[in-house]
C-alpha positions as YAML, in Angstrom:
chain: A
units: angstrom
residues:
- id: 1
  name: LEU
  ca: [2.67, 2.74, 32.78]
- id: 2
  name: ASN
  ca: [2.83, -0.93, 31.94]
- id: 3
  name: ILE
  ca: [2.76, -2.68, 35.31]
- id: 4
  name: GLU
  ca: [2.04, -6.13, 33.91]
- id: 5
  name: GLY
  ca: [5.48, -6.93, 32.48]
- id: 6
  name: GLY
  ca: [9.10, -6.11, 33.07]
- id: 7
  name: ASP
  ca: [11.00, -5.84, 36.27]
- id: 8
  name: ILE
  ca: [9.02, -3.28, 38.26]
- id: 9
  name: GLU
  ca: [9.37, -3.04, 42.02]
- id: 10
  name: PHE
  ca: [6.46, -1.78, 44.15]
- id: 11
  name: ILE
  ca: [6.85, -0.01, 47.50]
- id: 12
  name: LYS
  ca: [3.58, 0.74, 49.29]
- id: 13
  name: TYR
  ca: [2.75, 4.23, 50.56]
- id: 14
  name: GLU
  ca: [-0.47, 5.69, 51.97]
- id: 15
  name: ASP
  ca: [-2.31, 6.26, 48.67]
- id: 16
  name: GLY
  ca: [-0.67, 3.75, 46.36]
- id: 17
  name: TYR
  ca: [2.79, 2.58, 45.39]
- id: 18
  name: VAL
  ca: [6.20, 4.01, 44.67]
- id: 19
  name: VAL
  ca: [7.40, 2.01, 41.67]
- id: 20
  name: ARG
  ca: [10.90, 1.47, 40.34]
- id: 21
  name: ASP
  ca: [11.35, 0.49, 36.71]
- id: 22
  name: GLN
  ca: [14.02, -1.70, 35.15]
- id: 23
  name: ASN
  ca: [16.28, 1.36, 34.70]
- id: 24
  name: GLY
  ca: [16.16, 2.18, 38.42]
- id: 25
  name: ASN
  ca: [13.94, 5.26, 38.03]
- id: 26
  name: TYR
  ca: [11.06, 5.92, 40.41]
- id: 27
  name: GLY
  ca: [7.45, 6.96, 39.86]
- id: 28
  name: LEU
  ca: [4.07, 6.67, 41.60]
- id: 29
  name: ILE
  ca: [0.86, 4.82, 40.89]
- id: 30
  name: ASN
  ca: [-2.32, 4.91, 42.92]
- id: 31
  name: TYR
  ca: [-4.37, 1.93, 44.09]
- id: 32
  name: ASN
  ca: [-6.38, 2.04, 40.83]
- id: 33
  name: LYS
  ca: [-3.14, 1.38, 38.90]
- id: 34
  name: LYS
  ca: [-3.28, 4.91, 37.49]
- id: 35
  name: GLN
  ca: [0.07, 6.62, 37.01]
- id: 36
  name: VAL
  ca: [0.51, 9.63, 39.29]
- id: 37
  name: LEU
  ca: [4.17, 10.38, 38.48]
- id: 38
  name: GLU
  ca: [6.09, 8.83, 35.61]
- id: 39
  name: CYS
  ca: [9.20, 6.75, 36.33]
- id: 40
  name: LYS
  ca: [11.83, 9.39, 35.73]
- id: 41
  name: TYR
  ca: [13.12, 10.28, 39.20]
- id: 42
  name: SER
  ca: [16.31, 8.97, 40.77]
- id: 43
  name: GLU
  ca: [14.67, 9.30, 44.20]
- id: 44
  name: ILE
  ca: [11.24, 9.93, 45.68]
- id: 45
  name: LYS
  ca: [12.07, 11.13, 49.15]
- id: 46
  name: HIS
  ca: [8.71, 12.12, 50.61]
- id: 47
  name: VAL
  ca: [5.14, 11.48, 49.59]
- id: 48
  name: SER
  ca: [2.49, 13.75, 51.08]
- id: 49
  name: GLY
  ca: [-1.22, 13.03, 51.34]
- id: 50
  name: ASN
  ca: [-1.97, 16.37, 49.71]
- id: 51
  name: ASN
  ca: [-0.23, 15.50, 46.42]
- id: 52
  name: LEU
  ca: [3.14, 17.08, 47.17]
- id: 53
  name: TYR
  ca: [6.29, 15.07, 46.52]
- id: 54
  name: ALA
  ca: [9.98, 15.58, 47.25]
- id: 55
  name: VAL
  ca: [11.84, 14.05, 44.32]
- id: 56
  name: ARG
  ca: [15.34, 14.05, 42.91]
- id: 57
  name: GLU
  ca: [15.70, 14.54, 39.17]
- id: 58
  name: ASN
  ca: [19.04, 15.08, 37.41]
- id: 59
  name: GLY
  ca: [20.69, 15.44, 40.81]
- id: 60
  name: ASN
  ca: [18.36, 18.23, 41.95]
- id: 61
  name: LEU
  ca: [15.98, 17.83, 44.90]
- id: 62
  name: GLU
  ca: [12.62, 19.47, 44.16]
- id: 63
  name: LEU
  ca: [9.14, 19.77, 45.59]
- id: 64
  name: ILE
  ca: [6.61, 18.90, 42.90]
- id: 65
  name: ASN
  ca: [2.86, 18.43, 42.63]
- id: 66
  name: GLU
  ca: [0.92, 15.53, 41.13]
- id: 67
  name: LYS
  ca: [1.29, 17.05, 37.65]
- id: 68
  name: GLY
  ca: [5.09, 16.92, 38.00]
- id: 69
  name: GLU
  ca: [5.29, 20.71, 38.13]
- id: 70
  name: VAL
  ca: [8.20, 22.03, 40.18]
- id: 71
  name: LEU
  ca: [6.88, 24.14, 43.07]
- id: 72
  name: ILE
  ca: [10.21, 24.68, 44.84]
- id: 73
  name: GLY
  ca: [13.50, 23.92, 43.17]
- id: 74
  name: SER
  ca: [16.02, 25.81, 45.27]
- id: 75
  name: GLY
  ca: [16.66, 27.50, 48.60]
- id: 76
  name: PHE
  ca: [17.40, 24.34, 50.56]
- id: 77
  name: GLU
  ca: [19.85, 21.47, 50.84]
- id: 78
  name: ASP
  ca: [17.28, 18.90, 51.91]
- id: 79
  name: ILE
  ca: [13.55, 18.45, 52.40]
- id: 80
  name: ILE
  ca: [12.96, 16.81, 55.76]
- id: 81
  name: ASN
  ca: [9.17, 16.58, 55.92]
- id: 82
  name: ILE
  ca: [6.00, 17.71, 54.19]
- id: 83
  name: ALA
  ca: [3.06, 18.56, 56.46]
- id: 84
  name: SER
  ca: [-0.09, 20.24, 55.10]
- id: 85
  name: ASN
  ca: [1.24, 22.62, 52.49]
- id: 86
  name: ASN
  ca: [4.43, 23.35, 54.39]
- id: 87
  name: VAL
  ca: [7.89, 21.86, 54.08]
- id: 88
  name: ILE
  ca: [10.54, 21.50, 56.78]
- id: 89
  name: PHE
  ca: [13.83, 22.15, 55.02]
- id: 90
  name: LEU
  ca: [17.53, 22.13, 55.83]
- id: 91
  name: ARG
  ca: [19.93, 24.92, 54.86]
- id: 92
  name: ASP
  ca: [23.44, 25.41, 56.29]
- id: 93
  name: ASN
  ca: [22.76, 22.69, 58.90]
- id: 94
  name: LYS
  ca: [19.75, 24.59, 60.30]
- id: 95
  name: TYR
  ca: [16.05, 23.82, 59.92]
- id: 96
  name: GLY
  ca: [13.25, 26.09, 58.77]
- id: 97
  name: VAL
  ca: [9.78, 25.94, 57.21]
- id: 98
  name: MET
  ca: [8.58, 27.16, 53.83]
- id: 99
  name: SER
  ca: [5.19, 27.02, 52.17]
- id: 100
  name: SER
  ca: [4.70, 25.00, 48.99]
- id: 101
  name: ASP
  ca: [5.12, 28.19, 46.94]
- id: 102
  name: GLY
  ca: [8.63, 28.70, 48.36]
- id: 103
  name: THR
  ca: [7.79, 31.45, 50.86]
- id: 104
  name: VAL
  ca: [9.98, 31.03, 53.92]
- id: 105
  name: LEU
  ca: [7.70, 31.00, 56.97]
- id: 106
  name: ILE
  ca: [10.33, 30.12, 59.57]
- id: 107
  name: GLU
  ca: [13.92, 31.06, 58.82]
- id: 108
  name: PRO
  ca: [16.40, 28.18, 59.11]
- id: 109
  name: THR
  ca: [17.75, 28.99, 62.58]
- id: 110
  name: TYR
  ca: [16.82, 25.82, 64.50]
- id: 111
  name: ASP
  ca: [18.99, 22.79, 65.33]
- id: 112
  name: GLU
  ca: [15.94, 20.49, 65.06]
- id: 113
  name: LEU
  ca: [12.39, 21.04, 63.85]
- id: 114
  name: THR
  ca: [9.55, 18.52, 63.87]
- id: 115
  name: TYR
  ca: [5.96, 19.06, 62.80]
- id: 116
  name: ALA
  ca: [3.59, 18.45, 65.72]
- id: 117
  name: PHE
  ca: [0.01, 19.60, 64.93]
- id: 118
  name: ASP
  ca: [-2.08, 22.48, 63.53]
- id: 119
  name: GLY
  ca: [0.87, 24.51, 62.23]
- id: 120
  name: ASN
  ca: [2.92, 24.00, 65.41]
- id: 121
  name: TYR
  ca: [6.47, 22.66, 65.49]
- id: 122
  name: VAL
  ca: [8.69, 21.24, 68.20]
- id: 123
  name: ALA
  ca: [11.93, 23.20, 67.84]
- id: 124
  name: LYS
  ca: [15.39, 22.85, 69.34]
- id: 125
  name: LYS
  ca: [17.77, 25.76, 69.66]
- id: 126
  name: GLU
  ca: [21.02, 25.73, 71.65]
- id: 127
  name: ASP
  ca: [20.15, 22.37, 73.28]
- id: 128
  name: ILE
  ca: [16.75, 23.46, 74.62]
- id: 129
  name: TYR
  ca: [13.31, 22.73, 73.21]
- id: 130
  name: GLY
  ca: [10.17, 24.78, 72.78]
- id: 131
  name: ILE
  ca: [7.17, 24.93, 70.47]
- id: 132
  name: ILE
  ca: [6.70, 27.52, 67.73]
- id: 133
  name: ASN
  ca: [4.02, 28.10, 65.09]
- id: 134
  name: THR
  ca: [4.33, 28.92, 61.38]
- id: 135
  name: SER
  ca: [4.57, 32.63, 62.26]
- id: 136
  name: ASN
  ca: [7.65, 31.73, 64.35]
- id: 137
  name: GLU
  ca: [5.82, 32.77, 67.52]
- id: 138
  name: THR
  ca: [6.87, 30.89, 70.64]
- id: 139
  name: LYS
  ca: [3.90, 28.89, 71.95]
- id: 140
  name: VAL
  ca: [5.82, 26.91, 74.61]
- id: 141
  name: GLU
  ca: [8.92, 28.59, 76.03]
- id: 142
  name: PHE
  ca: [12.37, 27.22, 75.17]
- id: 143
  name: SER
  ca: [13.11, 25.76, 78.59]
- id: 144
  name: TYR
  ca: [12.87, 21.98, 78.14]
- id: 145
  name: SER
  ca: [15.51, 19.30, 77.66]
- id: 146
  name: TYR
  ca: [13.18, 17.41, 75.30]
- id: 147
  name: ILE
  ca: [9.62, 17.70, 73.95]
- id: 148
  name: THR
  ca: [7.54, 14.94, 72.38]
- id: 149
  name: TYR
  ca: [4.11, 15.33, 70.80]
- id: 150
  name: MET
  ca: [2.04, 12.18, 71.22]
- id: 151
  name: SER
  ca: [-0.46, 12.44, 68.37]
- id: 152
  name: ASP
  ca: [-2.68, 9.52, 69.42]
- id: 153
  name: GLU
  ca: [-3.36, 11.19, 72.75]
- id: 154
  name: SER
  ca: [-2.97, 14.83, 71.58]
- id: 155
  name: ILE
  ca: [-0.62, 15.36, 74.50]
- id: 156
  name: ILE
  ca: [2.69, 17.21, 74.67]
- id: 157
  name: GLU
  ca: [5.27, 15.68, 76.99]
- id: 158
  name: ALA
  ca: [7.94, 18.19, 77.94]
- id: 159
  name: ASP
  ca: [10.93, 16.98, 79.96]
- id: 160
  name: LYS
  ca: [12.84, 19.36, 82.21]
- id: 161
  name: ALA
  ca: [16.55, 19.19, 82.99]
- id: 162
  name: ASP
  ca: [15.76, 18.28, 86.63]
- id: 163
  name: GLY
  ca: [14.03, 15.06, 85.49]
- id: 164
  name: SER
  ca: [10.46, 16.28, 85.97]
- id: 165
  name: THR
  ca: [7.94, 16.30, 83.14]
- id: 166
  name: ASP
  ca: [5.18, 18.72, 82.15]
- id: 167
  name: LEU
  ca: [2.15, 17.37, 80.28]
- id: 168
  name: MET
  ca: [0.17, 19.79, 78.12]
- id: 169
  name: ASP
  ca: [-2.78, 19.51, 75.80]
- id: 170
  name: THR
  ca: [-2.78, 21.14, 72.37]
- id: 171
  name: SER
  ca: [-4.08, 24.44, 73.76]
- id: 172
  name: PHE
  ca: [-0.80, 24.72, 75.77]
...
């Protein structure tokens, strides 16, 4: 990757830069100016700290590793988030979770799904929120109007329909 000349745009991410070349293709370089992914993608959607990347190539959204190897190339319409080695994905307007090898851990049955901590997800189903884990076991019952995980404090704030709020730590 020649980063000295040409019209290359740099966009900072946690471990380096997303770069766009003069043809409009995206790639990655790290802080040592070493190429991580060549500039051949029409989009780099997510960059994960564990060397997993959601990229679009030839119109196809794929999960790849730092070698550019496709780990998951189908089974979803969108990749929403990468957390640890798991991916929140969208299929038929519902959210689920699959591992980086494509194994579906949580079937796409949720209206919303957000990674919280330690393999736990805030999930919304039929306008109520609860917390599930990667085995799709309910950890906090689906009885709340909204749930927020505050990572800096490691606190779960769960709002009830009556306006009251429950606060929980990560042990529930």
